């Protein structure tokens, strides 16, 4: 009945646009403001660039991982292999498996690992049409297994000093990982809004069939998105390793789940990118702020875990809301 | 005299789309009542309300002067209204008899289904329609025409006073149509009221005695069929004189730009040939599902043909065209494919007009190139196509069907293609926008473009095209200049020389 006429009901239409506009503001901004106000009212002395910088520095790896996550989610895919990628990069750097390689070479190797794993994910999902959840979870499990096998259960060793040195640099009181994260987010924002690739991503996310009929290389877009997500996971691995300073064979298992949650809180759901790149950025900041607030209230670790779970649940509920409408 | 059924002031809206607005209809006993109108005029919705499938928002239904409420199809059936819908609704894995008595199976004293009775009743019913079929045959083994007959038998044996036939002849050939008409006349003579929905003018004038015209969900007119001509009826349906609807024919054609040779859509199909020239609009006509869609989609890799060769501007196309890269390959050769289903296959509804238009220009670029705004191209396209929207930033979902279709066409025109392959250029588009779209397509060919178009609406093909190819059984069976074509001629060709298994 497409030829039919619209009901003239301006008040109804106005209400709907207001509601739909409100629904388009990513919840991350609300959560961030609420947490910030809470902190300002109760512990104003915490709002200080040095204190905050230290906390925000800890979520920088998550923030970088989220840059990849939002990209794959916008082309209706998902990447749950982030934890495994971070883990294997940590192992390669801290175990001395490459002998006396200098830091530069280690960085290149780490990025190459990230890119190749992303490409594998992309090829399996884009070309072979395998389930993204299963493929990336499987890749994650394989990577965790490989690290455990190589390490034979022992923590690998120490990270070369150069990594820690770079990690602890501050510029204008901002820790280097935070600056790096902000710059990377800006680069991603420009890449998505100003380059043809961004148009391809938007079209595939909105309607893959229409994208195909418009001449958009749908398969290639999915593969590239996953490859970039792999690169981001590689960078996240480098930052995470620098922050730890030592090798470890178990950490970061929650990373992919948190990355998905922060992305959704940031307004990016499967196929839709209303939150852009900065929505998920504030999603990650919210996680950092939550940690600050709870620490300042003396909430024990168990409580923090529960609160983090609640935030993820909030993201899931919001996701359901957005996708059903 | 009080009519058998009186539907008064019926209104119905789906979300914000008004499907029916204050529509009335009277059905008399012993009459065959044609219900006509363009696609989307509200015919099917009105009949679904009478059949209890859809509940009206307002209005009333009276049967023999008594108000009735039909809340379910079962209630409608109890009031004597029986429907044969245009969608085939038989269950393929049940037998004919099981389908006919689904939900109302006769039972024996012990409560078991009485198969023998069911089968003999079914055999009688289908014999009445002149069919010779075993009631235990599975529906999946029947031809489309046979299925349609079983569906009709199912509808009209329900001992109803009102029988609604929604496009009953869509899958029938001439002989089958005559059988059906004989049956309709006998129902009429027994005092039943028959509603006959069809797009085929000849059939309407052959079998009906009264006609009601709907347009955009409103009554246009209701009168005895003897008071109208085919021309005046079409004018009522489209809301204007038919000559104002279509642009002029081609001013002359140039060299061939697309040539199809020895082309077999499927392994069993007869090879076909087709060539399209500069400045020409070629239409593919025929009954639904005869392979015209597959032929067109083969050219862009969305169907795997059996064999053949295709040359575009003296470059030959690899056959089969690759499925994933086909659209892009053809785009690089200057060919745009406009899919039929603009909502699912064509547009990005929740993205702005500007995005929808410029994506055709972006898609051929490398991922790492700068995404130009193309504001000028978008603005020019919007104004040349007369897209009615506040700005290029308006979401496509906020536009009317006609404007959406223009945005879709605009994407391909903006990307400077030379050949357009179009499925259903005006589906679900109001008549004003139709005329505009026809003119745009003609402007495109007048400036050297070429078009192959596919449509279910024969009137549209005759009016828009220069040359028509009638497709039957996966091959082109007839070719004629559109100026000489009539619905009757096309139908004759489309039904094919061989009669179907029925």
mmCIF file of N, CA, C and O in Angstrom, chain A residues 148-208:
data_model
loop_
_atom_site.group_PDB
_atom_site.id
_atom_site.type_symbol
_atom_site.label_atom_id
_atom_site.label_comp_id
_atom_site.label_asym_id
_atom_site.label_seq_id
_atom_site.Cartn_x
_atom_site.Cartn_y
_atom_site.Cartn_z
ATOM 1 N N UNK A 148 49.278 -21.239 25.884
ATOM 2 C CA UNK A 148 49.471 -22.147 27.026
ATOM 3 C C UNK A 148 50.443 -23.261 26.668
ATOM 4 O O UNK A 148 51.279 -23.672 27.484
ATOM 5 N N UNK A 149 50.366 -23.741 25.413
ATOM 6 C CA UNK A 149 51.259 -24.811 24.973
ATOM 7 C C UNK A 149 52.699 -24.307 24.947
ATOM 8 O O UNK A 149 53.613 -24.940 25.482
ATOM 9 N N UNK A 150 52.906 -23.121 24.325
ATOM 10 C CA UNK A 150 54.258 -22.575 24.207
ATOM 11 C C UNK A 150 54.851 -22.269 25.578
ATOM 12 O O UNK A 150 56.033 -22.487 25.827
ATOM 13 N N UNK A 151 54.018 -21.763 26.472
ATOM 14 C CA UNK A 151 54.531 -21.348 27.773
ATOM 15 C C UNK A 151 54.637 -22.516 28.741
ATOM 16 O O UNK A 151 55.247 -22.379 29.793
ATOM 17 N N UNK A 152 54.087 -23.639 28.391
ATOM 18 C CA UNK A 152 53.962 -24.820 29.267
ATOM 19 C C UNK A 152 53.563 -24.416 30.681
ATOM 20 O O UNK A 152 54.154 -24.867 31.662
ATOM 21 N N UNK A 153 52.650 -23.495 30.809
ATOM 22 C CA UNK A 153 52.092 -23.170 32.114
ATOM 23 C C UNK A 153 52.867 -22.157 32.920
ATOM 24 O O UNK A 153 52.425 -21.741 33.986
ATOM 25 N N UNK A 154 54.034 -21.759 32.426
ATOM 26 C CA UNK A 154 54.832 -20.807 33.213
ATOM 27 C C UNK A 154 54.692 -19.411 32.613
ATOM 28 O O UNK A 154 54.621 -19.256 31.401
ATOM 29 N N UNK A 155 54.682 -18.371 33.478
ATOM 30 C CA UNK A 155 54.686 -17.007 32.939
ATOM 31 C C UNK A 155 55.953 -16.799 32.135
ATOM 32 O O UNK A 155 57.034 -17.209 32.579
ATOM 33 N N UNK A 156 55.871 -16.200 30.950
ATOM 34 C CA UNK A 156 56.997 -16.161 30.023
ATOM 35 C C UNK A 156 58.223 -15.390 30.508
ATOM 36 O O UNK A 156 59.316 -15.950 30.555
ATOM 37 N N UNK A 157 58.126 -14.145 30.890
ATOM 38 C CA UNK A 157 59.321 -13.402 31.271
ATOM 39 C C UNK A 157 59.028 -11.925 31.319
ATOM 40 O O UNK A 157 57.886 -11.523 31.546
ATOM 41 N N UNK A 158 60.043 -11.110 31.082
ATOM 42 C CA UNK A 158 59.853 -9.671 31.187
ATOM 43 C C UNK A 158 59.744 -9.017 29.817
ATOM 44 O O UNK A 158 60.285 -9.510 28.824
ATOM 45 N N UNK A 159 59.086 -7.872 29.815
ATOM 46 C CA UNK A 159 58.929 -7.097 28.595
ATOM 47 C C UNK A 159 60.134 -6.171 28.473
ATOM 48 O O UNK A 159 60.569 -5.612 29.485
ATOM 49 N N UNK A 160 60.725 -6.025 27.273
ATOM 50 C CA UNK A 160 61.861 -5.109 27.114
ATOM 51 C C UNK A 160 61.540 -3.717 27.685
ATOM 52 O O UNK A 160 60.409 -3.244 27.570
ATOM 53 N N UNK A 161 62.528 -3.088 28.285
ATOM 54 C CA UNK A 161 62.318 -1.823 28.990
ATOM 55 C C UNK A 161 61.753 -0.722 28.098
ATOM 56 O O UNK A 161 60.985 0.123 28.565
ATOM 57 N N UNK A 162 62.143 -0.750 26.816
ATOM 58 C CA UNK A 162 61.701 0.305 25.904
ATOM 59 C C UNK A 162 60.185 0.486 25.952
ATOM 60 O O UNK A 162 59.680 1.612 25.918
ATOM 61 N N UNK A 163 59.434 -0.630 26.042
ATOM 62 C CA UNK A 163 57.970 -0.557 26.061
ATOM 63 C C UNK A 163 57.478 0.219 27.273
ATOM 64 O O UNK A 163 56.649 1.113 27.157
ATOM 65 N N UNK A 164 58.025 -0.127 28.440
ATOM 66 C CA UNK A 164 57.623 0.545 29.665
ATOM 67 C C UNK A 164 57.994 2.018 29.636
ATOM 68 O O UNK A 164 57.241 2.868 30.113
ATOM 69 N N UNK A 165 59.153 2.319 29.027
ATOM 70 C CA UNK A 165 59.598 3.706 28.972
ATOM 71 C C UNK A 165 58.612 4.562 28.176
ATOM 72 O O UNK A 165 58.225 5.642 28.618
ATOM 73 N N UNK A 166 58.250 4.055 27.024
ATOM 74 C CA UNK A 166 57.293 4.808 26.200
ATOM 75 C C UNK A 166 55.957 4.944 26.934
ATOM 76 O O UNK A 166 55.328 5.995 26.925
ATOM 77 N N UNK A 167 55.560 3.868 27.591
ATOM 78 C CA UNK A 167 54.256 3.829 28.264
ATOM 79 C C UNK A 167 54.163 4.892 29.353
ATOM 80 O O UNK A 167 53.105 5.461 29.586
ATOM 81 N N UNK A 168 55.291 5.167 30.025
ATOM 82 C CA UNK A 168 55.241 6.072 31.170
ATOM 83 C C UNK A 168 55.487 7.533 30.828
ATOM 84 O O UNK A 168 55.462 8.378 31.712
ATOM 85 N N UNK A 169 55.701 7.826 29.541
ATOM 86 C CA UNK A 169 55.889 9.224 29.139
ATOM 87 C C UNK A 169 54.576 9.980 29.328
ATOM 88 O O UNK A 169 53.487 9.424 29.160
ATOM 89 N N UNK A 170 54.714 11.258 29.731
ATOM 90 C CA UNK A 170 53.513 12.098 29.816
ATOM 91 C C UNK A 170 53.731 13.346 29.003
ATOM 92 O O UNK A 170 54.847 13.851 28.913
ATOM 93 N N UNK A 171 52.667 13.836 28.381
ATOM 94 C CA UNK A 171 52.751 15.070 27.624
ATOM 95 C C UNK A 171 51.589 15.947 28.054
ATOM 96 O O UNK A 171 50.434 15.512 27.983
ATOM 97 N N UNK A 172 51.880 17.134 28.534
ATOM 98 C CA UNK A 172 50.847 18.003 29.097
ATOM 99 C C UNK A 172 50.039 17.257 30.162
ATOM 100 O O UNK A 172 48.801 17.294 30.155
ATOM 101 N N UNK A 173 50.710 16.549 31.008
ATOM 102 C CA UNK A 173 50.112 15.744 32.080
ATOM 103 C C UNK A 173 49.292 14.555 31.588
ATOM 104 O O UNK A 173 48.733 13.831 32.388
ATOM 105 N N UNK A 174 49.159 14.376 30.274
ATOM 106 C CA UNK A 174 48.392 13.223 29.788
ATOM 107 C C UNK A 174 49.347 12.058 29.517
ATOM 108 O O UNK A 174 50.360 12.243 28.844
ATOM 109 N N UNK A 175 49.025 10.882 30.022
ATOM 110 C CA UNK A 175 49.888 9.718 29.767
ATOM 111 C C UNK A 175 49.899 9.382 28.267
ATOM 112 O O UNK A 175 48.884 9.538 27.588
ATOM 113 N N UNK A 176 51.027 8.918 27.777
ATOM 114 C CA UNK A 176 51.163 8.648 26.341
ATOM 115 C C UNK A 176 50.115 7.673 25.780
ATOM 116 O O UNK A 176 49.607 7.888 24.682
ATOM 117 N N UNK A 177 49.747 6.583 26.508
ATOM 118 C CA UNK A 177 48.741 5.684 25.917
ATOM 119 C C UNK A 177 47.406 6.389 25.675
ATOM 120 O O UNK A 177 46.709 6.083 24.708
ATOM 121 N N UNK A 178 47.074 7.331 26.573
ATOM 122 C CA UNK A 178 45.791 8.031 26.418
ATOM 123 C C UNK A 178 45.838 8.918 25.169
ATOM 124 O O UNK A 178 44.903 8.932 24.364
ATOM 125 N N UNK A 179 46.995 9.646 25.024
ATOM 126 C CA UNK A 179 47.150 10.487 23.826
ATOM 127 C C UNK A 179 47.065 9.622 22.575
ATOM 128 O O UNK A 179 46.363 9.941 21.612
ATOM 129 N N UNK A 180 47.776 8.505 22.611
ATOM 130 C CA UNK A 180 47.805 7.586 21.479
ATOM 131 C C UNK A 180 46.390 7.117 21.128
ATOM 132 O O UNK A 180 45.980 7.089 19.964
ATOM 133 N N UNK A 181 45.637 6.772 22.153
ATOM 134 C CA UNK A 181 44.262 6.301 21.961
ATOM 135 C C UNK A 181 43.398 7.397 21.323
ATOM 136 O O UNK A 181 42.651 7.150 20.365
ATOM 137 N N UNK A 182 43.521 8.630 21.854
ATOM 138 C CA UNK A 182 42.712 9.728 21.320
ATOM 139 C C UNK A 182 43.075 9.988 19.847
ATOM 140 O O UNK A 182 42.189 10.126 18.990
ATOM 141 N N UNK A 183 44.371 9.996 19.560
ATOM 142 C CA UNK A 183 44.805 10.238 18.180
ATOM 143 C C UNK A 183 44.269 9.140 17.252
ATOM 144 O O UNK A 183 43.723 9.411 16.178
ATOM 145 N N UNK A 184 44.408 7.901 17.694
ATOM 146 C CA UNK A 184 43.948 6.771 16.883
ATOM 147 C C UNK A 184 42.440 6.857 16.629
ATOM 148 O O UNK A 184 41.955 6.581 15.524
ATOM 149 N N UNK A 185 41.703 7.270 17.673
ATOM 150 C CA UNK A 185 40.252 7.425 17.517
ATOM 151 C C UNK A 185 39.952 8.515 16.482
ATOM 152 O O UNK A 185 39.072 8.346 15.631
ATOM 153 N N UNK A 186 40.717 9.618 16.571
ATOM 154 C CA UNK A 186 40.534 10.689 15.595
ATOM 155 C C UNK A 186 40.822 10.217 14.181
ATOM 156 O O UNK A 186 40.074 10.523 13.241
ATOM 157 N N UNK A 187 41.885 9.437 14.029
ATOM 158 C CA UNK A 187 42.230 8.920 12.698
ATOM 159 C C UNK A 187 41.092 8.041 12.174
ATOM 160 O O UNK A 187 40.668 8.166 11.022
ATOM 161 N N UNK A 188 40.562 7.190 13.049
ATOM 162 C CA UNK A 188 39.472 6.308 12.630
ATOM 163 C C UNK A 188 38.239 7.134 12.256
ATOM 164 O O UNK A 188 37.540 6.823 11.277
ATOM 165 N N UNK A 189 37.976 8.184 13.015
ATOM 166 C CA UNK A 189 36.810 9.034 12.730
ATOM 167 C C UNK A 189 36.942 9.660 11.342
ATOM 168 O O UNK A 189 35.985 9.645 10.559
ATOM 169 N N UNK A 190 38.126 10.171 11.042
ATOM 170 C CA UNK A 190 38.345 10.779 9.728
ATOM 171 C C UNK A 190 38.259 9.722 8.631
ATOM 172 O O UNK A 190 37.640 9.925 7.585
ATOM 173 N N UNK A 191 38.873 8.569 8.900
ATOM 174 C CA UNK A 191 38.869 7.492 7.910
ATOM 175 C C UNK A 191 37.433 7.098 7.544
ATOM 176 O O UNK A 191 37.105 6.904 6.373
ATOM 177 N N UNK A 192 36.568 7.001 8.558
ATOM 178 C CA UNK A 192 35.194 6.557 8.292
ATOM 179 C C UNK A 192 34.325 7.660 7.698
ATOM 180 O O UNK A 192 33.397 7.384 6.950
ATOM 181 N N UNK A 193 34.613 8.911 8.046
ATOM 182 C CA UNK A 193 33.703 9.958 7.565
ATOM 183 C C UNK A 193 34.172 10.581 6.255
ATOM 184 O O UNK A 193 33.372 11.147 5.521
ATOM 185 N N UNK A 194 35.462 10.483 5.952
ATOM 186 C CA UNK A 194 35.969 11.209 4.792
ATOM 187 C C UNK A 194 36.453 10.315 3.649
ATOM 188 O O UNK A 194 36.789 10.815 2.585
ATOM 189 N N UNK A 195 36.517 9.029 3.869
ATOM 190 C CA UNK A 195 37.012 8.156 2.805
ATOM 191 C C UNK A 195 35.910 7.243 2.279
ATOM 192 O O UNK A 195 34.935 6.972 2.986
ATOM 193 N N UNK A 196 36.100 6.799 1.042
ATOM 194 C CA UNK A 196 35.099 5.957 0.390
ATOM 195 C C UNK A 196 34.802 4.706 1.226
ATOM 196 O O UNK A 196 33.656 4.259 1.303
ATOM 197 N N UNK A 197 35.838 4.199 1.901
ATOM 198 C CA UNK A 197 35.619 3.008 2.726
ATOM 199 C C UNK A 197 34.481 3.216 3.727
ATOM 200 O O UNK A 197 33.670 2.322 3.959
ATOM 201 N N UNK A 198 34.425 4.421 4.313
ATOM 202 C CA UNK A 198 33.359 4.722 5.273
ATOM 203 C C UNK A 198 31.979 4.615 4.648
ATOM 204 O O UNK A 198 31.035 4.119 5.276
ATOM 205 N N UNK A 199 31.861 5.051 3.398
ATOM 206 C CA UNK A 199 30.567 4.946 2.704
ATOM 207 C C UNK A 199 30.208 3.482 2.489
ATOM 208 O O UNK A 199 29.066 3.075 2.615
ATOM 209 N N UNK A 200 31.219 2.713 2.119
ATOM 210 C CA UNK A 200 30.983 1.278 1.925
ATOM 211 C C UNK A 200 30.500 0.640 3.226
ATOM 212 O O UNK A 200 29.553 -0.140 3.232
ATOM 213 N N UNK A 201 31.157 1.010 4.335
ATOM 214 C CA UNK A 201 30.774 0.446 5.631
ATOM 215 C C UNK A 201 29.328 0.816 5.962
ATOM 216 O O UNK A 201 28.525 -0.047 6.335
ATOM 217 N N UNK A 202 28.968 2.085 5.793
ATOM 218 C CA UNK A 202 27.597 2.501 6.102
ATOM 219 C C UNK A 202 26.576 1.751 5.252
ATOM 220 O O UNK A 202 25.537 1.332 5.750
ATOM 221 N N UNK A 203 26.895 1.569 3.970
ATOM 222 C CA UNK A 203 25.915 0.928 3.097
ATOM 223 C C UNK A 203 25.759 -0.554 3.431
ATOM 224 O O UNK A 203 24.651 -1.058 3.483
ATOM 225 N N UNK A 204 26.880 -1.221 3.700
ATOM 226 C CA UNK A 204 26.794 -2.648 4.045
ATOM 227 C C UNK A 204 26.032 -2.819 5.354
ATOM 228 O O UNK A 204 25.211 -3.722 5.510
ATOM 229 N N UNK A 205 26.282 -1.917 6.298
ATOM 230 C CA UNK A 205 25.600 -2.014 7.588
ATOM 231 C C UNK A 205 24.111 -1.787 7.459
ATOM 232 O O UNK A 205 23.309 -2.503 8.046
ATOM 233 N N UNK A 206 23.718 -0.809 6.670
ATOM 234 C CA UNK A 206 22.298 -0.475 6.551
ATOM 235 C C UNK A 206 21.532 -1.539 5.766
ATOM 236 O O UNK A 206 20.433 -1.921 6.153
ATOM 237 N N UNK A 207 22.102 -2.018 4.681
ATOM 238 C CA UNK A 207 21.397 -3.011 3.875
ATOM 239 C C UNK A 207 22.386 -3.690 2.921
ATOM 240 O O UNK A 207 22.685 -3.153 1.859
ATOM 241 N N UNK A 208 22.902 -4.872 3.294
ATOM 242 C CA UNK A 208 23.930 -5.522 2.474
ATOM 243 C C UNK A 208 23.446 -5.838 1.055
ATOM 244 O O UNK A 208 24.240 -5.769 0.113
#
